[in-house]
Amino acid sequence: MAIIITPASTRALTTPDEVARQLGIKADADNAPRLIELILAASAAIEGTLRRTLTLQQYEEHVYVAASRPAVLSHTPVRTITIDGIAGLLGREVDVGTGLLSLPAGTHVVTYWAGHDLPGSDPRPDGAPPADPMRFHLPVAITRAATLLAASYWHSSARDPWVKSETVDGVGSQSFGNIGSAVEVDALLAPHRDVPVA
């Protein structure tokens, strides 16, 4: 089991500006606190759905490597690694995308940074590896899913979530819900379920 040594500086998988653009509003001082709250809720829901942490954090794991069975780190993509106090080589001792370790049999203490560079993720955690947008940027599909989900939270917060439709005789009716958004969010996340996002 991995222990978090240095937590993420943010867990937001999208930015207030992206969600505001989706909603057609401004991410000004009036809207920003609510947007951030909704973004964090959407980001937590996505990480829960994908069953993994996407944000950049530092971890420590005590790993047992058997001669007949390789070990795998709990979090990916692996950004830097130290094995038993000695700097390791990405691609040689650990596969960046899968976390598969190539180490001699035995118990090892592995300290590593893993996770993605998030949109607007400055400041970075103290001691974090430098940003590498070519290899470690959060996939655009996940950012889009977080944007759509946060926007749907915004729309649903303005009404009673149990009311699915309203009808006014002689005027018309309206159905509520963001079925299109839910389907799109699910489709955007589907390729990232149960596989390392690298």
PDB file of N, CA, C and O in Angstrom, residues 47-85:
ATOM      1  N   GLU A  47     -12.160  10.712 -10.274  1.00  0.00           N
ATOM      2  CA  GLU A  47     -11.128   9.852  -9.699  1.00  0.00           C
ATOM      3  C   GLU A  47     -11.750   8.610  -9.062  1.00  0.00           C
ATOM      4  O   GLU A  47     -11.199   7.517  -9.159  1.00  0.00           O
ATOM      5  N   GLY A  48     -12.918   8.762  -8.438  1.00  0.00           N
ATOM      6  CA  GLY A  48     -13.609   7.612  -7.867  1.00  0.00           C
ATOM      7  C   GLY A  48     -14.079   6.646  -8.939  1.00  0.00           C
ATOM      8  O   GLY A  48     -13.953   5.429  -8.787  1.00  0.00           O
ATOM      9  N   THR A  49     -14.597   7.174 -10.032  1.00  0.00           N
ATOM     10  CA  THR A  49     -15.053   6.338 -11.137  1.00  0.00           C
ATOM     11  C   THR A  49     -13.893   5.574 -11.761  1.00  0.00           C
ATOM     12  O   THR A  49     -14.007   4.386 -12.080  1.00  0.00           O
ATOM     13  N   LEU A  50     -12.764   6.242 -11.935  1.00  0.00           N
ATOM     14  CA  LEU A  50     -11.594   5.611 -12.550  1.00  0.00           C
ATOM     15  C   LEU A  50     -10.795   4.764 -11.545  1.00  0.00           C
ATOM     16  O   LEU A  50      -9.881   4.048 -11.936  1.00  0.00           O
ATOM     17  N   ARG A  51     -11.132   4.906 -10.266  1.00  0.00           N
ATOM     18  CA  ARG A  51     -10.464   4.176  -9.181  1.00  0.00           C
ATOM     19  C   ARG A  51      -8.958   4.400  -9.160  1.00  0.00           C
ATOM     20  O   ARG A  51      -8.175   3.476  -8.973  1.00  0.00           O
ATOM     21  N   ARG A  52      -8.578   5.656  -9.348  1.00  0.00           N
ATOM     22  CA  ARG A  52      -7.158   6.015  -9.241  1.00  0.00           C
ATOM     23  C   ARG A  52      -7.012   7.509  -9.042  1.00  0.00           C
ATOM     24  O   ARG A  52      -7.904   8.274  -9.371  1.00  0.00           O
ATOM     25  N   THR A  53      -5.897   7.879  -8.454  1.00  0.00           N
ATOM     26  CA  THR A  53      -5.561   9.282  -8.263  1.00  0.00           C
ATOM     27  C   THR A  53      -4.844   9.762  -9.515  1.00  0.00           C
ATOM     28  O   THR A  53      -3.884   9.135  -9.957  1.00  0.00           O
ATOM     29  N   LEU A  54      -5.304  10.856 -10.077  1.00  0.00           N
ATOM     30  CA  LEU A  54      -4.711  11.384 -11.304  1.00  0.00           C
ATOM     31  C   LEU A  54      -3.723  12.514 -11.028  1.00  0.00           C
ATOM     32  O   LEU A  54      -2.899  12.834 -11.871  1.00  0.00           O
ATOM     33  N   THR A  55      -3.822  13.107  -9.849  1.00  0.00           N
ATOM     34  CA  THR A  55      -3.011  14.275  -9.517  1.00  0.00           C
ATOM     35  C   THR A  55      -1.594  13.875  -9.122  1.00  0.00           C
ATOM     36  O   THR A  55      -1.351  12.777  -8.650  1.00  0.00           O
ATOM     37  N   LEU A  56      -0.657  14.790  -9.309  1.00  0.00           N
ATOM     38  CA  LEU A  56       0.754  14.561  -9.008  1.00  0.00           C
ATOM     39  C   LEU A  56       0.983  14.569  -7.498  1.00  0.00           C
ATOM     40  O   LEU A  56       0.711  15.569  -6.834  1.00  0.00           O
ATOM     41  N   GLN A  57       1.473  13.439  -6.983  1.00  0.00           N
ATOM     42  CA  GLN A  57       1.778  13.311  -5.554  1.00  0.00           C
ATOM     43  C   GLN A  57       3.035  12.454  -5.396  1.00  0.00           C
ATOM     44  O   GLN A  57       3.399  11.707  -6.300  1.00  0.00           O
ATOM     45  N   GLN A  58       3.643  12.557  -4.208  1.00  0.00           N
ATOM     46  CA  GLN A  58       4.797  11.712  -3.899  1.00  0.00           C
ATOM     47  C   GLN A  58       4.351  10.594  -2.955  1.00  0.00           C
ATOM     48  O   GLN A  58       3.623  10.839  -1.992  1.00  0.00           O
ATOM     49  N   TYR A  59       4.791   9.381  -3.255  1.00  0.00           N
ATOM     50  CA  TYR A  59       4.393   8.200  -2.500  1.00  0.00           C
ATOM     51  C   TYR A  59       5.607   7.431  -1.996  1.00  0.00           C
ATOM     52  O   TYR A  59       6.698   7.540  -2.556  1.00  0.00           O
ATOM     53  N   GLU A  60       5.359   6.602  -0.980  1.00  0.00           N
ATOM     54  CA  GLU A  60       6.344   5.620  -0.541  1.00  0.00           C
ATOM     55  C   GLU A  60       5.627   4.282  -0.429  1.00  0.00           C
ATOM     56  O   GLU A  60       4.527   4.204   0.126  1.00  0.00           O
ATOM     57  N   GLU A  61       6.261   3.244  -0.972  1.00  0.00           N
ATOM     58  CA  GLU A  61       5.704   1.888  -0.895  1.00  0.00           C
ATOM     59  C   GLU A  61       6.800   0.928  -0.478  1.00  0.00           C
ATOM     60  O   GLU A  61       7.948   1.052  -0.919  1.00  0.00           O
ATOM     61  N   HIS A  62       6.446  -0.022   0.354  1.00  0.00           N
ATOM     62  CA  HIS A  62       7.321  -1.147   0.674  1.00  0.00           C
ATOM     63  C   HIS A  62       6.872  -2.269  -0.245  1.00  0.00           C
ATOM     64  O   HIS A  62       5.744  -2.762  -0.135  1.00  0.00           O
ATOM     65  N   VAL A  63       7.743  -2.642  -1.169  1.00  0.00           N
ATOM     66  CA  VAL A  63       7.384  -3.558  -2.238  1.00  0.00           C
ATOM     67  C   VAL A  63       8.159  -4.855  -2.089  1.00  0.00           C
ATOM     68  O   VAL A  63       9.384  -4.834  -1.907  1.00  0.00           O
ATOM     69  N   TYR A  64       7.444  -5.970  -2.174  1.00  0.00           N
ATOM     70  CA  TYR A  64       8.102  -7.271  -2.180  1.00  0.00           C
ATOM     71  C   TYR A  64       8.120  -7.789  -3.611  1.00  0.00           C
ATOM     72  O   TYR A  64       7.086  -7.900  -4.263  1.00  0.00           O
ATOM     73  N   VAL A  65       9.312  -8.081  -4.103  1.00  0.00           N
ATOM     74  CA  VAL A  65       9.482  -8.604  -5.456  1.00  0.00           C
ATOM     75  C   VAL A  65       9.861 -10.076  -5.337  1.00  0.00           C
ATOM     76  O   VAL A  65      10.876 -10.409  -4.726  1.00  0.00           O
ATOM     77  N   ALA A  66       9.034 -10.947  -5.892  1.00  0.00           N
ATOM     78  CA  ALA A  66       9.332 -12.375  -5.918  1.00  0.00           C
ATOM     79  C   ALA A  66      10.009 -12.711  -7.240  1.00  0.00           C
ATOM     80  O   ALA A  66       9.782 -12.042  -8.255  1.00  0.00           O
ATOM     81  N   ALA A  67      10.823 -13.762  -7.216  1.00  0.00           N
ATOM     82  CA  ALA A  67      11.534 -14.160  -8.437  1.00  0.00           C
ATOM     83  C   ALA A  67      10.558 -14.542  -9.550  1.00  0.00           C
ATOM     84  O   ALA A  67      10.819 -14.302 -10.720  1.00  0.00           O
ATOM     85  N   SER A  68       9.416 -15.102  -9.192  1.00  0.00           N
ATOM     86  CA  SER A  68       8.467 -15.565 -10.205  1.00  0.00           C
ATOM     87  C   SER A  68       7.336 -14.569 -10.473  1.00  0.00           C
ATOM     88  O   SER A  68       6.508 -14.797 -11.341  1.00  0.00           O
ATOM     89  N   ARG A  69       7.303 -13.483  -9.700  1.00  0.00           N
ATOM     90  CA  ARG A  69       6.181 -12.550  -9.848  1.00  0.00           C
ATOM     91  C   ARG A  69       6.686 -11.118  -9.722  1.00  0.00           C
ATOM     92  O   ARG A  69       7.172 -10.713  -8.670  1.00  0.00           O
ATOM     93  N   PRO A  70       6.556 -10.307 -10.778  1.00  0.00           N
ATOM     94  CA  PRO A  70       6.997  -8.912 -10.676  1.00  0.00           C
ATOM     95  C   PRO A  70       6.056  -8.104  -9.789  1.00  0.00           C
ATOM     96  O   PRO A  70       4.925  -8.492  -9.552  1.00  0.00           O
ATOM     97  N   ALA A  71       6.531  -6.985  -9.317  1.00  0.00           N
ATOM     98  CA  ALA A  71       5.721  -6.080  -8.500  1.00  0.00           C
ATOM     99  C   ALA A  71       5.304  -4.884  -9.355  1.00  0.00           C
ATOM    100  O   ALA A  71       5.973  -4.527 -10.318  1.00  0.00           O
ATOM    101  N   VAL A  72       4.182  -4.281  -8.956  1.00  0.00           N
ATOM    102  CA  VAL A  72       3.660  -3.121  -9.673  1.00  0.00           C
ATOM    103  C   VAL A  72       3.358  -2.029  -8.655  1.00  0.00           C
ATOM    104  O   VAL A  72       2.752  -2.290  -7.615  1.00  0.00           O
ATOM    105  N   LEU A  73       3.789  -0.810  -8.945  1.00  0.00           N
ATOM    106  CA  LEU A  73       3.490   0.323  -8.079  1.00  0.00           C
ATOM    107  C   LEU A  73       2.005   0.664  -8.168  1.00  0.00           C
ATOM    108  O   LEU A  73       1.355   0.416  -9.184  1.00  0.00           O
ATOM    109  N   SER A  74       1.483   1.257  -7.120  1.00  0.00           N
ATOM    110  CA  SER A  74       0.050   1.556  -7.026  1.00  0.00           C
ATOM    111  C   SER A  74      -0.397   2.737  -7.878  1.00  0.00           C
ATOM    112  O   SER A  74      -1.574   2.848  -8.203  1.00  0.00           O
ATOM    113  N   HIS A  75       0.521   3.659  -8.210  1.00  0.00           N
ATOM    114  CA  HIS A  75       0.130   4.894  -8.900  1.00  0.00           C
ATOM    115  C   HIS A  75       0.996   5.111 -10.135  1.00  0.00           C
ATOM    116  O   HIS A  75       2.195   4.836 -10.125  1.00  0.00           O
ATOM    117  N   THR A  76       0.373   5.617 -11.180  1.00  0.00           N
ATOM    118  CA  THR A  76       1.066   5.929 -12.425  1.00  0.00           C
ATOM    119  C   THR A  76       0.503   7.237 -12.978  1.00  0.00           C
ATOM    120  O   THR A  76      -0.555   7.676 -12.523  1.00  0.00           O
ATOM    121  N   PRO A  77       1.133   7.875 -13.947  1.00  0.00           N
ATOM    122  CA  PRO A  77       2.443   7.563 -14.490  1.00  0.00           C
ATOM    123  C   PRO A  77       3.542   7.938 -13.495  1.00  0.00           C
ATOM    124  O   PRO A  77       3.440   8.934 -12.782  1.00  0.00           O
ATOM    125  N   VAL A  78       4.580   7.127 -13.472  1.00  0.00           N
ATOM    126  CA  VAL A  78       5.701   7.348 -12.553  1.00  0.00           C
ATOM    127  C   VAL A  78       6.592   8.427 -13.153  1.00  0.00           C
ATOM    128  O   VAL A  78       7.011   8.348 -14.302  1.00  0.00           O
ATOM    129  N   ARG A  79       6.878   9.455 -12.362  1.00  0.00           N
ATOM    130  CA  ARG A  79       7.652  10.612 -12.835  1.00  0.00           C
ATOM    131  C   ARG A  79       9.115  10.541 -12.412  1.00  0.00           C
ATOM    132  O   ARG A  79       9.997  10.860 -13.182  1.00  0.00           O
ATOM    133  N   THR A  80       9.355  10.192 -11.150  1.00  0.00           N
ATOM    134  CA  THR A  80      10.709   9.973 -10.637  1.00  0.00           C
ATOM    135  C   THR A  80      10.620   8.828  -9.641  1.00  0.00           C
ATOM    136  O   THR A  80       9.546   8.561  -9.089  1.00  0.00           O
ATOM    137  N   ILE A  81      11.756   8.164  -9.399  1.00  0.00           N
ATOM    138  CA  ILE A  81      11.731   7.023  -8.486  1.00  0.00           C
ATOM    139  C   ILE A  81      13.055   6.902  -7.738  1.00  0.00           C
ATOM    140  O   ILE A  81      14.117   7.169  -8.304  1.00  0.00           O
ATOM    141  N   THR A  82      12.962   6.547  -6.467  1.00  0.00           N
ATOM    142  CA  THR A  82      14.120   6.229  -5.637  1.00  0.00           C
ATOM    143  C   THR A  82      13.865   4.859  -5.034  1.00  0.00           C
ATOM    144  O   THR A  82      12.806   4.620  -4.447  1.00  0.00           O
ATOM    145  N   ILE A  83      14.821   3.961  -5.207  1.00  0.00           N
ATOM    146  CA  ILE A  83      14.678   2.593  -4.726  1.00  0.00           C
ATOM    147  C   ILE A  83      15.740   2.341  -3.668  1.00  0.00           C
ATOM    148  O   ILE A  83      16.943   2.444  -3.957  1.00  0.00           O
ATOM    149  N   ASP A  84      15.292   2.046  -2.466  1.00  0.00           N
ATOM    150  CA  ASP A  84      16.205   1.812  -1.332  1.00  0.00           C
ATOM    151  C   ASP A  84      17.201   2.963  -1.175  1.00  0.00           C
ATOM    152  O   ASP A  84      18.380   2.754  -0.928  1.00  0.00           O
ATOM    153  N   GLY A  85      16.698   4.211  -1.374  1.00  0.00           N
ATOM    154  CA  GLY A  85      17.524   5.401  -1.186  1.00  0.00           C
ATOM    155  C   GLY A  85      18.393   5.773  -2.370  1.00  0.00           C
ATOM    156  O   GLY A  85      19.149   6.739  -2.307  1.00  0.00           O
TER     157      GLY A  85
END
